[in-house]
Short mmCIF file of C-alpha atoms in Angstrom, two decimals:
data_model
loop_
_atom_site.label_atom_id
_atom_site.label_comp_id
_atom_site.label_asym_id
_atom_site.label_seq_id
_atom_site.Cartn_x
_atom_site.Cartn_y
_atom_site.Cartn_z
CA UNK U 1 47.88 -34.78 -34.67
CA UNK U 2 51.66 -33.84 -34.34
CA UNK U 3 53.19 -32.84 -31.30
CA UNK U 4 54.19 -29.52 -32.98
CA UNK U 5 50.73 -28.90 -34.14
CA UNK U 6 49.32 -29.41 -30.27
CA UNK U 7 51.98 -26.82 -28.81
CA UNK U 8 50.98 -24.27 -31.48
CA UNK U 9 47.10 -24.86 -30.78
CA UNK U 10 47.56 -24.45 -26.77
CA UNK U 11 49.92 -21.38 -26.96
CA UNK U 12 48.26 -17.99 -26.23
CA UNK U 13 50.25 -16.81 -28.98
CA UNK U 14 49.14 -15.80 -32.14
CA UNK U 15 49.89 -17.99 -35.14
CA UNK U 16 52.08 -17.00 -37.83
CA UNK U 17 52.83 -17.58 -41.29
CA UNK U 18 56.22 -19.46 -39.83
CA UNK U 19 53.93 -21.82 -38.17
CA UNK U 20 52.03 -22.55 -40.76
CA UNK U 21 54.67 -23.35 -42.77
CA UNK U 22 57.01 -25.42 -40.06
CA UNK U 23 53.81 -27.83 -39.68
CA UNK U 24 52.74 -28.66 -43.81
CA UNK U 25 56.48 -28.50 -43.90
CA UNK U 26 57.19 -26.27 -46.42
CA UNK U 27 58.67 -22.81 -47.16
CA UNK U 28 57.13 -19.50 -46.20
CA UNK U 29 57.42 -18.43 -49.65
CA UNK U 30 55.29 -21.38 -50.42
CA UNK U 31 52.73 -20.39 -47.76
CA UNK U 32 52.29 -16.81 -49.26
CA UNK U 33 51.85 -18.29 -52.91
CA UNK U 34 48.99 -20.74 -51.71
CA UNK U 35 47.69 -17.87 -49.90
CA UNK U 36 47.11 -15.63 -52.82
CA UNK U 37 49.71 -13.51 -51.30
CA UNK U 38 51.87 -13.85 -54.82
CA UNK U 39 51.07 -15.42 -58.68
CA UNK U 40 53.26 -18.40 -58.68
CA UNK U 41 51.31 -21.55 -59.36
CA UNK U 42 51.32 -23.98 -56.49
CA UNK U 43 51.11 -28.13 -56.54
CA UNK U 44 47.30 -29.13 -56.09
CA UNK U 45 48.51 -31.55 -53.03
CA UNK U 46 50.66 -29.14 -51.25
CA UNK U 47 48.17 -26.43 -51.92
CA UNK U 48 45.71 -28.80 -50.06
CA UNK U 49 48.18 -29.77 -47.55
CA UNK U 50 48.77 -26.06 -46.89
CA UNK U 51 44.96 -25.04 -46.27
CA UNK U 52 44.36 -27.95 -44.29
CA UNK U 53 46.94 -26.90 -41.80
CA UNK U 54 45.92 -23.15 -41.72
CA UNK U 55 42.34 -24.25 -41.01
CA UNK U 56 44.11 -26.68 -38.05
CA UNK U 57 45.67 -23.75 -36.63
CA UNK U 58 42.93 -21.27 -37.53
CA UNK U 59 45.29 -18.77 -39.07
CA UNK U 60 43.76 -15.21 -39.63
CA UNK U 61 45.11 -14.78 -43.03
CA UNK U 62 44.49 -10.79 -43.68
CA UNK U 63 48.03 -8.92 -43.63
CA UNK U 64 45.94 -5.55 -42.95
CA UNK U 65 44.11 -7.57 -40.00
CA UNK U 66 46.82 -8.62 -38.47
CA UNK U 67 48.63 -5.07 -38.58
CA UNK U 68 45.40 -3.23 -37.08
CA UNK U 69 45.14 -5.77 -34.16
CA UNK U 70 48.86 -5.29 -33.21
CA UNK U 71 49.14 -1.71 -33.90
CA UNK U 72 47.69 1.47 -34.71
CA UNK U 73 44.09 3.04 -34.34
CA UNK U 74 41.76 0.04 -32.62
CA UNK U 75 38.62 -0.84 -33.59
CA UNK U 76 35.37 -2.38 -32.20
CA UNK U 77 32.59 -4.29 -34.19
CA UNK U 78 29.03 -3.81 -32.92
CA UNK U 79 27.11 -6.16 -34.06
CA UNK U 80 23.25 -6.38 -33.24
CA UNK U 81 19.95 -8.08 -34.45
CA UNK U 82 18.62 -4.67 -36.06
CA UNK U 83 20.29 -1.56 -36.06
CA UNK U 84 16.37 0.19 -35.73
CA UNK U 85 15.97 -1.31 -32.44
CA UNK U 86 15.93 1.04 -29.40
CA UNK U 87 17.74 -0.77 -26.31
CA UNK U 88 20.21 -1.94 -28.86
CA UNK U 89 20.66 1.65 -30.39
CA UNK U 90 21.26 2.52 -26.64
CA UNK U 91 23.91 -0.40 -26.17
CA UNK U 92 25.69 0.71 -29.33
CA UNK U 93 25.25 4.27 -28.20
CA UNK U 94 27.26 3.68 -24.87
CA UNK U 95 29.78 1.15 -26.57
CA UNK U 96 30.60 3.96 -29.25
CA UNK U 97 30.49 7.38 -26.73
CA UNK U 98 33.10 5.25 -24.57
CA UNK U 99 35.49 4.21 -27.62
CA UNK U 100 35.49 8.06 -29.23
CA UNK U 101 36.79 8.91 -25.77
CA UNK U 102 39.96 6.61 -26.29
CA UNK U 103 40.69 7.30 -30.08
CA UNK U 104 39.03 4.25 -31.13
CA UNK U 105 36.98 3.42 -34.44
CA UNK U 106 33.68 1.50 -34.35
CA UNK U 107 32.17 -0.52 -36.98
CA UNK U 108 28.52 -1.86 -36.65
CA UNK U 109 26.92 -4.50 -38.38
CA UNK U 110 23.20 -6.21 -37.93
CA UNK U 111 22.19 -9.64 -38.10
CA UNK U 112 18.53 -9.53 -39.05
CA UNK U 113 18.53 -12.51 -35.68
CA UNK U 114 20.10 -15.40 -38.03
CA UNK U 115 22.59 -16.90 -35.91
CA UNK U 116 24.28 -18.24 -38.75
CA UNK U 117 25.07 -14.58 -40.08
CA UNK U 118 25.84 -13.90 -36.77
CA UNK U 119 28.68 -16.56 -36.65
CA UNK U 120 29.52 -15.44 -40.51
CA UNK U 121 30.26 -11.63 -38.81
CA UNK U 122 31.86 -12.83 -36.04
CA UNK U 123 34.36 -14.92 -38.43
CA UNK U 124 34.90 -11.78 -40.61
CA UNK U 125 35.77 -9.63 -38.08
CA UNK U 126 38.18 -11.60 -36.42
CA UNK U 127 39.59 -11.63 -39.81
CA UNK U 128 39.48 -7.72 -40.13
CA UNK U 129 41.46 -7.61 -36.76
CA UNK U 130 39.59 -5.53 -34.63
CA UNK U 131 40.17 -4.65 -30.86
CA UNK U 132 36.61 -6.57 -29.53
CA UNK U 133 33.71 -7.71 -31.19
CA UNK U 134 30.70 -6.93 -29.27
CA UNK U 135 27.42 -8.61 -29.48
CA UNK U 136 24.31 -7.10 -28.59
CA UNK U 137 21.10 -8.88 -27.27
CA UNK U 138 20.13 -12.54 -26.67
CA UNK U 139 20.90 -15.48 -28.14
CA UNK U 140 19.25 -18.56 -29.25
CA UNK U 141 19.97 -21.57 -26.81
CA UNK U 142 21.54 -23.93 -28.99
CA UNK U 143 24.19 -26.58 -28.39
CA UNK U 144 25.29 -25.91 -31.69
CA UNK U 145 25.64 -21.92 -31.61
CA UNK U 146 26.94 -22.15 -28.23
CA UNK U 147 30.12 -24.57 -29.17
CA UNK U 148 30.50 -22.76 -32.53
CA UNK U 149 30.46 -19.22 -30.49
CA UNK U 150 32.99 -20.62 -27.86
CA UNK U 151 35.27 -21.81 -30.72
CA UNK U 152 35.44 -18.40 -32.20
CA UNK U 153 36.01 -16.48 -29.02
CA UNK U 154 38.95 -18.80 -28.53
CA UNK U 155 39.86 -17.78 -31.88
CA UNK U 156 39.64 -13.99 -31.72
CA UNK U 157 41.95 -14.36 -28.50
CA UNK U 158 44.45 -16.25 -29.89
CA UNK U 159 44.52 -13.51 -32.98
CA UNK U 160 44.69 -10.59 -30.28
CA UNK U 161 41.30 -9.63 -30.38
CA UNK U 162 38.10 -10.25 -27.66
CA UNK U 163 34.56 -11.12 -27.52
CA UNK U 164 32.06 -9.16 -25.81
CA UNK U 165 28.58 -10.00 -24.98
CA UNK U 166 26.16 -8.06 -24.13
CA UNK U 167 22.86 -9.09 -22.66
CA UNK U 168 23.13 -12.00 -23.13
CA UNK U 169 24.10 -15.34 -20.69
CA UNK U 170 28.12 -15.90 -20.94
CA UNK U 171 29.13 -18.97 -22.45
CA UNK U 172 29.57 -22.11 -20.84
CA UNK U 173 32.97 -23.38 -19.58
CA UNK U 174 36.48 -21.42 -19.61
CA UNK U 175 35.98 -19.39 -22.48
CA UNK U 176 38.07 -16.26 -23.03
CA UNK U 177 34.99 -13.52 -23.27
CA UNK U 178 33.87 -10.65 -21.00
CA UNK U 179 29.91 -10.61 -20.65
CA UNK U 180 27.99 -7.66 -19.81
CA UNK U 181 24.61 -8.69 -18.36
CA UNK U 182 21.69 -7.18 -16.92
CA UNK U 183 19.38 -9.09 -14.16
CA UNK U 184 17.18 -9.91 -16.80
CA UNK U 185 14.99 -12.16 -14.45
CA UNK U 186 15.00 -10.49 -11.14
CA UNK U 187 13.76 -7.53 -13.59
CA UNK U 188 9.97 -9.76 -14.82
CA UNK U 189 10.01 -11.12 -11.05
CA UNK U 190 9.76 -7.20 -9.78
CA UNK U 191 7.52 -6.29 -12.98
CA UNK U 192 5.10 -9.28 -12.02
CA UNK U 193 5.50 -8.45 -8.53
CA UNK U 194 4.00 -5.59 -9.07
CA UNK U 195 1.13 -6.27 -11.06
CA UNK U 196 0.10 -9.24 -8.45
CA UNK U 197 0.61 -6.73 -6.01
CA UNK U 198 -2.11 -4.48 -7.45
CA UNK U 199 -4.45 -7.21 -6.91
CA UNK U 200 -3.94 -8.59 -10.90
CA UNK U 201 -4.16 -12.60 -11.22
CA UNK U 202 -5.47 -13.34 -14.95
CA UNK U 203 -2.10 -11.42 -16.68
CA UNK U 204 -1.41 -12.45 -20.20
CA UNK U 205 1.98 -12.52 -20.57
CA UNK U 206 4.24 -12.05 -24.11
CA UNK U 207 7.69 -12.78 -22.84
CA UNK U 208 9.43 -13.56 -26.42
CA UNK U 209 10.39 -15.50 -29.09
CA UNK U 210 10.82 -19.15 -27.83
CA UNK U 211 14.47 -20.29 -27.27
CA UNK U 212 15.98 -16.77 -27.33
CA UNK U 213 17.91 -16.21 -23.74
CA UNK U 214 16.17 -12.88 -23.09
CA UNK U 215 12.20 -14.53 -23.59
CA UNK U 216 13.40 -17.30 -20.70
CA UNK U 217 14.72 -15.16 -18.44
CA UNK U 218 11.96 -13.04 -18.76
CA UNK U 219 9.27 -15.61 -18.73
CA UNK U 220 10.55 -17.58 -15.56
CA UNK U 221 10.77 -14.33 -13.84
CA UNK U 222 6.98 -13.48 -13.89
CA UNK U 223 6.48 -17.56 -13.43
CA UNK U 224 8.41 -17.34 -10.16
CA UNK U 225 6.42 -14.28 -9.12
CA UNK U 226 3.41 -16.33 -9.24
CA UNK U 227 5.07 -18.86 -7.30
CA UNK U 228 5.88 -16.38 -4.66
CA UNK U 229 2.41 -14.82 -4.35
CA UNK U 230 0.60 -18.40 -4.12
CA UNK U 231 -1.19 -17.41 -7.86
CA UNK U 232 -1.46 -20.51 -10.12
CA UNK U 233 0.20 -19.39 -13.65
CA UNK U 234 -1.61 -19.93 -16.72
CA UNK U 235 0.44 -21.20 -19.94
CA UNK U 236 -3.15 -20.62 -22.00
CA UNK U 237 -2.15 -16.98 -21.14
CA UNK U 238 1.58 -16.81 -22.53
CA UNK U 239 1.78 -15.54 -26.39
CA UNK U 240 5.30 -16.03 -27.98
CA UNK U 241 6.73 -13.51 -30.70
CA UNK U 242 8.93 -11.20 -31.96
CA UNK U 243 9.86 -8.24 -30.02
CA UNK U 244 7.76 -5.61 -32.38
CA UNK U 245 4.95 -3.69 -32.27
CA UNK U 246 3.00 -5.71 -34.64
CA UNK U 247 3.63 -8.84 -32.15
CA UNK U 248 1.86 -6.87 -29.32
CA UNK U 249 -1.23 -5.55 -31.28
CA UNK U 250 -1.68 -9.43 -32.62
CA UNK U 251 -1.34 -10.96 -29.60
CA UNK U 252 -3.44 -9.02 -27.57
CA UNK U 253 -6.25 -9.51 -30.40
CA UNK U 254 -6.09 -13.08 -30.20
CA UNK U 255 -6.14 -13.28 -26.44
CA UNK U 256 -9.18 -11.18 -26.50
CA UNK U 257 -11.05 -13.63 -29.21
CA UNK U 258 -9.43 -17.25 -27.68
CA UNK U 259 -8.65 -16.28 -23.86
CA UNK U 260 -10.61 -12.83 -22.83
CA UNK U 261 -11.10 -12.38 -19.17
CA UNK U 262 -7.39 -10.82 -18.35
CA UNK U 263 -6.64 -7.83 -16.68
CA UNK U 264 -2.99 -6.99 -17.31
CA UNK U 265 -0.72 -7.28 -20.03
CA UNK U 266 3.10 -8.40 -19.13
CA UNK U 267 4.78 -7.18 -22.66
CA UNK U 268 8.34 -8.26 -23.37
CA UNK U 269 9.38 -5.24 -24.04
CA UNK U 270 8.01 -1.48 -24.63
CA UNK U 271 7.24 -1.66 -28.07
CA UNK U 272 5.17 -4.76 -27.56
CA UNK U 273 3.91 -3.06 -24.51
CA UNK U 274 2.87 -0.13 -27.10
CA UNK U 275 1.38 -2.41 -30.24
CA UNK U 276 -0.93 -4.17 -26.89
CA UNK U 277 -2.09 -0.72 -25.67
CA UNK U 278 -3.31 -0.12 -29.36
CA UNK U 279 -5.10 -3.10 -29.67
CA UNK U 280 -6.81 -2.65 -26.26
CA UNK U 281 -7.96 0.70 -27.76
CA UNK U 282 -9.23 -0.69 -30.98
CA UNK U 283 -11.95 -2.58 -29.03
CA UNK U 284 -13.03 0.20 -26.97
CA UNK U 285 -10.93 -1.02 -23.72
CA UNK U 286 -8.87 2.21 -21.87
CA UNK U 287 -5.30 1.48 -20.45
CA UNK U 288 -5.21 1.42 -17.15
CA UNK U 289 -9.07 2.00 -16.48
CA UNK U 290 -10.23 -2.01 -18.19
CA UNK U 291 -6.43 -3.34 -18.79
CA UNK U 292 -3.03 -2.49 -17.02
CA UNK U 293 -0.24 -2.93 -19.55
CA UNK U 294 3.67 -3.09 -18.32
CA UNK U 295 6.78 -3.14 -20.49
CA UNK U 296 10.16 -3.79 -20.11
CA UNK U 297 13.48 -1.63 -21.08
CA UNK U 298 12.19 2.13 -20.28
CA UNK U 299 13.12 3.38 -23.48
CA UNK U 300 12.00 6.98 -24.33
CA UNK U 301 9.32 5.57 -26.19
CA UNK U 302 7.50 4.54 -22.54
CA UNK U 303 7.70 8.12 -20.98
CA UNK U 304 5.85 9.26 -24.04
CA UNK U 305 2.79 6.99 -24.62
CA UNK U 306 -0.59 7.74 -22.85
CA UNK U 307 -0.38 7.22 -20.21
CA UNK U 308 2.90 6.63 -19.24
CA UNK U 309 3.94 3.11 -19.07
CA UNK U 310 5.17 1.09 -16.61
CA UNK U 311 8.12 -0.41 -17.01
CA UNK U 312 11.60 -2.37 -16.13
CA UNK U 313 14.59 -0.14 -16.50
CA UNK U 314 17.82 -1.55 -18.27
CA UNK U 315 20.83 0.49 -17.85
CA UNK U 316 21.42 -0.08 -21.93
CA UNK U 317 23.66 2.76 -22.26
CA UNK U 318 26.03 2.30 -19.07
CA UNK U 319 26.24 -1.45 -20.36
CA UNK U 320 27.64 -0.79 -23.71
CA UNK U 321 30.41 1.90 -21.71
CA UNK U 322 30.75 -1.19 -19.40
CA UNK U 323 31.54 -3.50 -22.41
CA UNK U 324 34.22 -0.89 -24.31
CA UNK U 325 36.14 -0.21 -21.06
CA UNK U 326 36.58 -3.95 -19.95
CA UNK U 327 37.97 -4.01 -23.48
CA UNK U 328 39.97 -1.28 -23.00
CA UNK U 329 41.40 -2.45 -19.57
CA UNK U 330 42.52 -5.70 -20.85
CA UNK U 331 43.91 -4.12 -23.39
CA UNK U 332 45.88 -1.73 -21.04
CA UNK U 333 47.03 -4.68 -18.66
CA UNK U 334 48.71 -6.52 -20.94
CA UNK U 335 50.32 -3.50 -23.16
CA UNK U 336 49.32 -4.73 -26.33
CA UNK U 337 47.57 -7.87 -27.64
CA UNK U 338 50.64 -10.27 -26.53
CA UNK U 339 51.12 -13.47 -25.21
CA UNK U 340 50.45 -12.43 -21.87
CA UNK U 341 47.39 -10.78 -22.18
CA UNK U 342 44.10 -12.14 -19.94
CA UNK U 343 42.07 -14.91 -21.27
CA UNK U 344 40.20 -15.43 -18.55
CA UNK U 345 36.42 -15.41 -19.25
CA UNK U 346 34.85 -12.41 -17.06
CA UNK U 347 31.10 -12.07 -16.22
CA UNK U 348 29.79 -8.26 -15.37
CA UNK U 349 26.02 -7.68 -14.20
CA UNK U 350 24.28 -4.69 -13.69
CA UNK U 351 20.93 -4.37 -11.76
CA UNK U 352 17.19 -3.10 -13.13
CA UNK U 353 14.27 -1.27 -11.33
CA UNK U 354 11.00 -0.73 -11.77
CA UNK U 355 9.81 2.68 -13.24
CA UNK U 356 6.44 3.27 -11.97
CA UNK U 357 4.41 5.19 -13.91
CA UNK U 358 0.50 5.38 -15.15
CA UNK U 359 -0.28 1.85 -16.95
CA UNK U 360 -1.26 0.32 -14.07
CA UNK U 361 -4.66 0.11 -11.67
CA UNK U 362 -5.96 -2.62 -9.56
CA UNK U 363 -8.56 -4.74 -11.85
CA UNK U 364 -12.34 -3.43 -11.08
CA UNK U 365 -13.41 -5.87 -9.08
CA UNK U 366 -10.55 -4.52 -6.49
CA UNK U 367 -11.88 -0.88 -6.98
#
């Protein structure tokens, strides 16, 4: 690699057509032709030498992007696994309340939880040129997704733009990206506590999809709980799955036929908490009278069922406010996106509780 091409990879700046040009040594004009930006036809070997160099230098070739992330109305890309989920509808929610109170535009996009599309979306809006691109919910732990990810927060930076996550763990190393977490495992270590507390020892447990951030956090929560309380924890008693409805009614019918003999359910999340609570009724069992059932988020949804369930409350909303002003204050301390803008990586965590409510009675041998 040239000397010119490291100095234009390590400067904060963002790259320009000039630089393109200076390194595949030819004109601008030249650039612009290979670029589609005019008709002329174009050598096949400097038309390779060209797009070699602007994938070197990771050139964000949009005119319009590059105009909307140095100038007029901002905008911030939501992006989230589905757009029908609750605690992300509340993330988007506070992310989009915040931005209409500064004049700002927001886009939102879903991912159907293929981290591939996810890293196609990210790409495209970095090309669009918006403010932030904020991205809602866990991740998959990946070595692959994680250096990928960390390559294209470096890369909305450098084109004035930032990454935002949102419940999810930061990534690893100096990476310019502002994280806005939630104490995702001190929230199942209370929730556990509590069951355990109630005098609960056989709990089957649904903590997630395997290899998604949010599932491990959640899992070694209720794990260390039973570490704390001197309970031996049962991996027979862990069912993995999607966070849906469906997941809860299944896996509470197969624990019943394989692994009967608990007396709590630990859902993942509310709406497993609610497809578990249906299944326990389908086989004559009452909720919290035979089987205590806790959730996790405290999403309207768990004020409403009957009874009223237990749960771990996430400040969703305030996180997705969080996430649009650090935006917004980077963008303020610097003036514009410029050279001398922040790229420090910044990690933001907000606390959880437990909402007490009517899911929950000491098993009947306590009673």
């Amino acid at each position: 690699m040239s000397e010119r091409k490291k100095g234009v990879t390590r400067s904060k700046r963002r790259v320009t057509i000039r630089d393109v040009a200076k390194e595949a040594e030819v004109s601008v004009a030249t650039v612009s032709r290979v670029l589609g930006v005019s008709n002329y036809p174009v050598a096949a070997a400097t038309r390779s030498r060209v797009m070699k160099v602007v994938r070197d230098l990771d050139y964000v070739t949009n005119a319009h992007a590059r105009s909307l992330a140095g100038g007029g109305t901002p905008t911030v890309a939501i992006l989230m696994n589905n757009i029908t989920g609750a605690a992300f509808a509340h993330v988007a929610k506070g992310v989009e309340g915040a931005a209409t109170l500064r004049g700002w535009l927001s886009l939102v996009g879903t991912t159907g939880e293929d981290p591939e599309r996810e890293l196609a979306l990210v790409n495209l809006m970095r090309q669009q040129g918006v403010a932030a691109v904020v991205l809602l919910g866990g991740a998959y732990d990946r070595t692959e997704y994680q250096t990928r990810m960390s390559r294209f927060a470096r890369s909305l930076d450098a084109a004035g733009s930032h990454l935002v996550l949102v419940g999810r763990p930061p990534l690893e190393g100096d990476v310019p990206a502002t994280t806005v977490d939630y104490d995702n495992e001190a929230g199942a270590y209370a929730m556990a506590s509590h069951l355990l507390s109630a005098g609960h020892r056989r709990i089957l447990v649904l903590p997630g999809a395997a290899g998604l951030t949010t599932a491990q956090g959640r899992l070694a929560g209720a794990r260390r709980a039973f570490e704390a309380y001197g309970v031996p924890f049962d991996p027979g008693l862990v069912r993995r799955g999607s966070y849906d409805y469906e997941h809860g009614y299944a896996a509470v019918q197969q624990a019943l036929a394989r692994t009967p003999g608990f007396t709590a359910v630990l859902a993942g999340t509310d709406v497993v908490a609610a497809g578990a609570m249906q299944a326990l009724r389908s086989v004559g069992l009452k909720v919290p009278d035979d089987v205590s059932v806790v959730g996790y988020d405290d999403i309207p949804l768990a004020s409403q069922l009957t009874p009223g369930l237990t749960t771990v409350h996430v400040p969703y909303e305030e996180m997705g406010r969080v996430a649009l002003r650090a935006v917004a204050d980077r963008r303020a301390a610097s003036g514009l996106a410029g050279p001398e803008r922040p790229a420090e990586a910044e990690h933001l965590i907000l606390g959880t509780h437990v909402v007490v409510r009517d899911s929950v009675r000491p098993p009947r041998t306590l009673r």
